[in-house]
Coordinates of C-alpha atoms in Angstrom, one line a residue:
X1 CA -10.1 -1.1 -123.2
X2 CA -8.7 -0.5 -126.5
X3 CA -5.6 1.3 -127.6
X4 CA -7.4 4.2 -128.6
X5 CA -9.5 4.3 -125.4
X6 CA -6.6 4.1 -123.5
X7 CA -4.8 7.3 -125.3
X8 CA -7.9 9.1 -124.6
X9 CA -8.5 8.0 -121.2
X10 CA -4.9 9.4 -120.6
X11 CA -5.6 12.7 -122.9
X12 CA -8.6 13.4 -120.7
X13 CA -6.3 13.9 -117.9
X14 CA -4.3 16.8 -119.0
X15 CA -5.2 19.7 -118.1
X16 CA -3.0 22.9 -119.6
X17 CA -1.9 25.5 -117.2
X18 CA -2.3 28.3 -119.9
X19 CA -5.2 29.3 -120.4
X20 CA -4.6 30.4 -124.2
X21 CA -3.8 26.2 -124.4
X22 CA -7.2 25.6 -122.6
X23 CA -9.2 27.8 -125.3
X24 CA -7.6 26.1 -128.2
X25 CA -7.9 22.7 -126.6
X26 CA -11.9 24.2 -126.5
X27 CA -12.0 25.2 -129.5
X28 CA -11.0 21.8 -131.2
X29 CA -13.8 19.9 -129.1
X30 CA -16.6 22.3 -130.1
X31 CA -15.5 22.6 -133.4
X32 CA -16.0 18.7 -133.8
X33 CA -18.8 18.1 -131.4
X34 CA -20.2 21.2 -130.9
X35 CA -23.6 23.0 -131.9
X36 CA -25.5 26.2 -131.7
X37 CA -29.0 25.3 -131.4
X38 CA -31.3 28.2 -132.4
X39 CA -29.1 30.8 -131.6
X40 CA -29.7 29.7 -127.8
X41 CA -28.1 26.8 -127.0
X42 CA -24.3 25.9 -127.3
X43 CA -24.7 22.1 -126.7
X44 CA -21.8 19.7 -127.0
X45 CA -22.7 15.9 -127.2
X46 CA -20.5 13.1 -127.2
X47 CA -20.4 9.1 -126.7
X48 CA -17.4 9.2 -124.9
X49 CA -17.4 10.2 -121.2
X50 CA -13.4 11.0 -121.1
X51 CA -14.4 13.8 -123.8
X52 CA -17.4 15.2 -121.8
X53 CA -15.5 15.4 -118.6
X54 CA -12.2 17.3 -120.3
X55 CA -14.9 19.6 -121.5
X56 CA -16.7 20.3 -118.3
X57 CA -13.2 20.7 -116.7
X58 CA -12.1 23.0 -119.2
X59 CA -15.3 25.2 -118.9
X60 CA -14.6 25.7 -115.4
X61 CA -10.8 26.3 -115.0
X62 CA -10.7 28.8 -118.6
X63 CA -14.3 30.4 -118.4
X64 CA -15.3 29.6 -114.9
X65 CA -18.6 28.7 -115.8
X66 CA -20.2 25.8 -113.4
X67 CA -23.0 23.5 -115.2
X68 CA -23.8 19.8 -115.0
X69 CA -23.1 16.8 -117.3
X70 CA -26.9 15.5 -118.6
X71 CA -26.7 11.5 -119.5
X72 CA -29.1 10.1 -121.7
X73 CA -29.6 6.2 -123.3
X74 CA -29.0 6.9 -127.3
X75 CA -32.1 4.2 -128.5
X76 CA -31.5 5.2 -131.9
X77 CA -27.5 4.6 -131.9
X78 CA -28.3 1.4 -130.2
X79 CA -24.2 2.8 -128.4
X80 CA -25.5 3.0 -125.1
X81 CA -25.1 6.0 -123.6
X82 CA -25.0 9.6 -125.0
X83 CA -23.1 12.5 -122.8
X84 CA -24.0 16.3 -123.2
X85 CA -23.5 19.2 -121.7
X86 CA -25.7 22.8 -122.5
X87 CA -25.1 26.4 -122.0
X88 CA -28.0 28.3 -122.0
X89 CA -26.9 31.9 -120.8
X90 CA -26.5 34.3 -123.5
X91 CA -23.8 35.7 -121.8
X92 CA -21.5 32.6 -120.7
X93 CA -22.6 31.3 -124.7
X94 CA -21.0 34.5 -126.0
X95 CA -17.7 34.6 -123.7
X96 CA -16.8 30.5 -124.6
X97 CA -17.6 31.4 -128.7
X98 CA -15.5 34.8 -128.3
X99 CA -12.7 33.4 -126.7
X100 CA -12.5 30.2 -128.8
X101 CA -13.0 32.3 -131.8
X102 CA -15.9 30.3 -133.0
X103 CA -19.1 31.4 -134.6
X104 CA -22.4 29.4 -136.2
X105 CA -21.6 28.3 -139.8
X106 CA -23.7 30.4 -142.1
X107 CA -25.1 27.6 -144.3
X108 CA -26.8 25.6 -141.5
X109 CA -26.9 28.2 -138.7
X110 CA -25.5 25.5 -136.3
X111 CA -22.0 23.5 -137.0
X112 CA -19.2 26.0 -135.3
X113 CA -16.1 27.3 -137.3
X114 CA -13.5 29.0 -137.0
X115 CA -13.8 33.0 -137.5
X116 CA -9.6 33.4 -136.9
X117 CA -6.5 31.5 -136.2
X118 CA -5.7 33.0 -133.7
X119 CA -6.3 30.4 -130.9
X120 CA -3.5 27.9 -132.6
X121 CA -0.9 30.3 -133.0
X122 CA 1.4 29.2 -130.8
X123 CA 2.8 25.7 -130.7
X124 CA 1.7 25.0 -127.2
X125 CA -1.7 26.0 -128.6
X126 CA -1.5 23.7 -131.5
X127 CA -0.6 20.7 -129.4
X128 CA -3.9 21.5 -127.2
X129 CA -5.8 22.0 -130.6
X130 CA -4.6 18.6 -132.1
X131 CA -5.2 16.8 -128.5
X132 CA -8.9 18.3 -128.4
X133 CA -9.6 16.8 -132.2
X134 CA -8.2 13.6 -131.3
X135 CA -10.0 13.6 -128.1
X136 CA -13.4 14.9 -129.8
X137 CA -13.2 12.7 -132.7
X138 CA -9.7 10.7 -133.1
X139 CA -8.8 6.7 -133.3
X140 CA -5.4 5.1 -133.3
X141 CA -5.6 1.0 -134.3
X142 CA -4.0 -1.1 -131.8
X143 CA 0.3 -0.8 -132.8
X144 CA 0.0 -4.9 -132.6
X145 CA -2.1 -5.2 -135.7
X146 CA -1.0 -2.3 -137.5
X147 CA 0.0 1.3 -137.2
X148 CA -3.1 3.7 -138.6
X149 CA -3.3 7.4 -136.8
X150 CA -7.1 9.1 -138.1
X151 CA -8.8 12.4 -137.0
X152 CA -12.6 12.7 -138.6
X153 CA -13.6 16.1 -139.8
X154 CA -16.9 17.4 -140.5
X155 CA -15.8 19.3 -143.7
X156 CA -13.0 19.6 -146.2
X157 CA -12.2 23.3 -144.6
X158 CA -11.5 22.0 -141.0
X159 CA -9.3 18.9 -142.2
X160 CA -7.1 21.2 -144.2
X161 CA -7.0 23.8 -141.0
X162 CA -5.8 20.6 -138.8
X163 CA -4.0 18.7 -141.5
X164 CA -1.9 22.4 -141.8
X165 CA -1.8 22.1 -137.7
X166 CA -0.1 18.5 -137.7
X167 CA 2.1 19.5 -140.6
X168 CA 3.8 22.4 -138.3
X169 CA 5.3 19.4 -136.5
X170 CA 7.2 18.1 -140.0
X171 CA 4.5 15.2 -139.6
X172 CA 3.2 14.0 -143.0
X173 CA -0.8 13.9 -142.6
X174 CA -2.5 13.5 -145.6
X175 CA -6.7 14.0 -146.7
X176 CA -9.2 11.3 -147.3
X177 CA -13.0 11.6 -148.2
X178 CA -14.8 8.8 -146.2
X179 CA -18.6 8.9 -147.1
X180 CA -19.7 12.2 -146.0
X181 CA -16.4 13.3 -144.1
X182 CA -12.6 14.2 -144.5
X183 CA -10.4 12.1 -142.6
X184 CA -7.1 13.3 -141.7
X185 CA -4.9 10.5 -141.1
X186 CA -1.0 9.5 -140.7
X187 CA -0.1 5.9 -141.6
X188 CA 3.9 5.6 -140.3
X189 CA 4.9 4.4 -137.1
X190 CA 7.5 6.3 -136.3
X191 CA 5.0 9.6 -137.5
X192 CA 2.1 8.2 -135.0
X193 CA 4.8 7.9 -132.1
X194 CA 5.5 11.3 -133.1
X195 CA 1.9 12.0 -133.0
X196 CA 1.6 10.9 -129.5
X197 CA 4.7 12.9 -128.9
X198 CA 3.0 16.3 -130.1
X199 CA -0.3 15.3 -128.0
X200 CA 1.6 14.6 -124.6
X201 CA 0.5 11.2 -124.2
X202 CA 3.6 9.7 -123.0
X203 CA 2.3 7.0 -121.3
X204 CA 0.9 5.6 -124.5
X205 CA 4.1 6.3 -126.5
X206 CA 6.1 4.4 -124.6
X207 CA 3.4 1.6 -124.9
X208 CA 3.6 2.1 -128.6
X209 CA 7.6 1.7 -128.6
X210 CA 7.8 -0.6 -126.7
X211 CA 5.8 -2.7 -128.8
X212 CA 7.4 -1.4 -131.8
X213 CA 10.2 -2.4 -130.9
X214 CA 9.4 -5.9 -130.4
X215 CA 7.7 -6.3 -133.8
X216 CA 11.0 -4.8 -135.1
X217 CA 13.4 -7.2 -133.3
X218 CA 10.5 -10.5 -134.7
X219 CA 10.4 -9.1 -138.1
X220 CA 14.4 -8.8 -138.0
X221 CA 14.8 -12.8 -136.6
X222 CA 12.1 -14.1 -139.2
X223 CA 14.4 -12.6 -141.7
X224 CA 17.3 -13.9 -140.4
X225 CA 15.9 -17.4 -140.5
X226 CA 14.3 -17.3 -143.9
X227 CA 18.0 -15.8 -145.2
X228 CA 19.5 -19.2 -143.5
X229 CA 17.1 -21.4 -144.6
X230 CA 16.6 -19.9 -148.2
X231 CA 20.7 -20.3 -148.1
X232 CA 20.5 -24.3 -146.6
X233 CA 18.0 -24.4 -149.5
X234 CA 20.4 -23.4 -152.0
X235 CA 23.6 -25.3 -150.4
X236 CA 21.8 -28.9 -150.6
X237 CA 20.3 -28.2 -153.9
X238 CA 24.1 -28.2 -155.1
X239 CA 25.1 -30.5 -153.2
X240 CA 22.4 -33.1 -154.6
X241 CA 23.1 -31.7 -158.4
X242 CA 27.2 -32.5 -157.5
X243 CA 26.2 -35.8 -156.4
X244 CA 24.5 -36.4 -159.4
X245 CA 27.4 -35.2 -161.6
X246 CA 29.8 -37.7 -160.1
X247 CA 27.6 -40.5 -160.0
X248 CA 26.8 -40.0 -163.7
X249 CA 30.9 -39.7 -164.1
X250 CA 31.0 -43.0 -162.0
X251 CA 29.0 -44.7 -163.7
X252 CA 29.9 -43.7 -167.6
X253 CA 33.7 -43.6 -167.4
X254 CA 34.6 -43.8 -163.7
X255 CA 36.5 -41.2 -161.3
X256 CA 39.6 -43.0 -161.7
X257 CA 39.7 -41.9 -164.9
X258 CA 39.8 -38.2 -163.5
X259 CA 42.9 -36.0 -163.0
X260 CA 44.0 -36.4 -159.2
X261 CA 42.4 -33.2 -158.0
X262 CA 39.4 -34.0 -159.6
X263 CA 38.7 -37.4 -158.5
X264 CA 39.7 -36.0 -155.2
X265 CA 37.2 -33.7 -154.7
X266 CA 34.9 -36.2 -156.5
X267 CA 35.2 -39.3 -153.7
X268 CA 35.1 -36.2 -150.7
X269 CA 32.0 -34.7 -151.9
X270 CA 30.6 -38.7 -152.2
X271 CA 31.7 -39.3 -148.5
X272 CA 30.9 -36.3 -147.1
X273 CA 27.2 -35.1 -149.1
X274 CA 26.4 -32.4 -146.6
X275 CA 29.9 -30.6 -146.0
X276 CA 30.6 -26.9 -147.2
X277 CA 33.0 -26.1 -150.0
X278 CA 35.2 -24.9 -147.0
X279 CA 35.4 -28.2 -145.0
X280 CA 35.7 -29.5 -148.2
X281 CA 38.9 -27.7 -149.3
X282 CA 39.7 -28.7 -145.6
X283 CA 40.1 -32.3 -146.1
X284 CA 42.1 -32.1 -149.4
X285 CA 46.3 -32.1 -149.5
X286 CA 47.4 -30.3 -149.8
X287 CA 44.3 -27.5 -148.6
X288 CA 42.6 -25.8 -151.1
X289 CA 40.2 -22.6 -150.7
X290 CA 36.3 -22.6 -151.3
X291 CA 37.0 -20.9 -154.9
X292 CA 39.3 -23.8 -155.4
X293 CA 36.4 -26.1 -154.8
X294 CA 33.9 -24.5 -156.6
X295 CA 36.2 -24.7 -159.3
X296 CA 36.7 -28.2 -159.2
X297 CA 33.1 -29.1 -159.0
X298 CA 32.2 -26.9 -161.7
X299 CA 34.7 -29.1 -163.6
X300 CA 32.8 -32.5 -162.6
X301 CA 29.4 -30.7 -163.9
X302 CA 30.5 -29.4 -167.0
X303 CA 31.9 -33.3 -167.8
X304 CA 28.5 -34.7 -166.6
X305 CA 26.4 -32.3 -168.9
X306 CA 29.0 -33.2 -171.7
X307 CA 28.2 -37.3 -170.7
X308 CA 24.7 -36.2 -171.0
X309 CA 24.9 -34.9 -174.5
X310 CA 27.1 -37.4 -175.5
X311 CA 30.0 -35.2 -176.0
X312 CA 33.4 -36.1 -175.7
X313 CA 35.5 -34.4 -173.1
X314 CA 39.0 -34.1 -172.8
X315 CA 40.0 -35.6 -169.3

């Protein structure tokens, strides 16, 4: 199962004790998946069995109202299977679209919307509402491969309505068109665990930190590594451009010919190609510091560069 299945599989399972939390949890999944057909049927259709059983058990513990899950093989989807359920009874249609504050969109007659606020007023409520639209129509990508939170919406109106919702918890969701339909969407880590935080899916949060965390502690030894390397890089390179110097020195007016601390330095560096300046400076007498040794091999290189413009330096 995927890391999205297995947040929703775990969604599916809560069940609020208030009921105002129930009707906005409700509200979210008929408001994405949910249709008035003909004025006579409230149908709700879904791919995903989690959704279709959180919706049957919500009907029964808010409304009370007992119906059956119909199952049907979706040829045209070529997805498998296709779970709805149907309310057919004028009356148990009117009490679920009263109390989730829902009506039939005017321009199709069908697609429900929201005639108030009223259901996500509360902060309890707006954790059911966001946990219903992630449930109805959400997707997290696995935290291994990348960190990408996403909520489809059938219109521009309800992503601004949920993107408002998310934003109550100082989470930074932002808007995208997609083809036909708005996705809401958060793309930081640390948001999406907070995401997960807001939706009670604890289980999954602690998944996601955990492997956070790991990536975190990889990234932070890879960068350690490169640092070293990129820095053993850097030493030899000098140490290979030194060598040079003083071989060039050797060879065109010899290191005997150097003051004492620089033919020092000179026959230590020779001996001893892949020492630091500080083990250098170690060996001399008396000892001298690593700017001391710097120093003195800067001395050596600026002689070689004058050797190889045939310049005359003063020894």
């Amino acid at each position: 199962m995927s890391f999205s299945g297995m947040v929703k599989e775990e969604l599916s399972k809560q069940i609020g004790t208030a009921r105002h939390c129930r009707i906005a949890e409700l509200a979210a999944l008929l408001s994405a998946c949910g249709r008035l057909e003909d004025g006579q049927k409230l149908r709700l259709q879904t791919e995903n069995a989690a959704v279709i059983r959180k919706y049957f058990t919500l009907l029964q513990k808010t409304f009370n109202i007992e119906t059956v899950i119909s199952v049907r093989e979706s040829g045209a989807s070529k997805r498998g299977r296709v779970y709805f359920v149907e309310l057919v009874s004028p009356e148990q249609i009117q009490t679920v679209l009263q109390g989730t504050k829902l009506t039939a969109d005017k321009t199709d007659g069908e697609t429900l919307v929201f005639q108030n606020a009223l259901v996500t007023q509360q902060s309890c409520c707006k954790r059911a509402f966001i946990r219903g639209a992630f449930l109805a129509s959400g997707s997290i990508s696995d935290p291994r491969k990348g960190y990408h939170f996403e909520i489809v919406c059938q219109d521009q109106e309800k992503a601004g309505h949920l993107q408002e919702i998310i934003r109550s918890f100082r989470i930074d969701a932002k808007i995208v068109l997609r083809k036909k339909s708005y996705v809401v969407y958060v793309k930081e880590g640390a948001q999406i665990v907070d995401m997960l935080a807001v939706m009670e899916a604890n289980v999954a949060l602690m998944d996601l930190e955990n492997i956070r965390i790991l990536k975190e502690m990889r990234n932070s030894v890879n960068r350690k590594v490169n640092c070293e390397t990129a820095n053993i890089n850097k030493t030899v390179s000098a140490a290979v451009k030194q060598i040079e110097d003083i071989e060039l020195i050797e060879e065109r007016i010899g290191i005997q010919e150097l003051n004492r601390g620089l033919a020092q330095i000179a026959e230590l560096r020779l001996q001893y190609p892949d020492a630091t300046l500080k083990e250098l400076g170690m060996m001399l007498t008396p000892q001298v510091g690593k700017s001391g040794v710097n120093h003195r091999l800067r001395k050596l290189s600026a002689i070689a560069d004058g050797l190889r413009e045939n310049k005359e330096e003063l020894l």
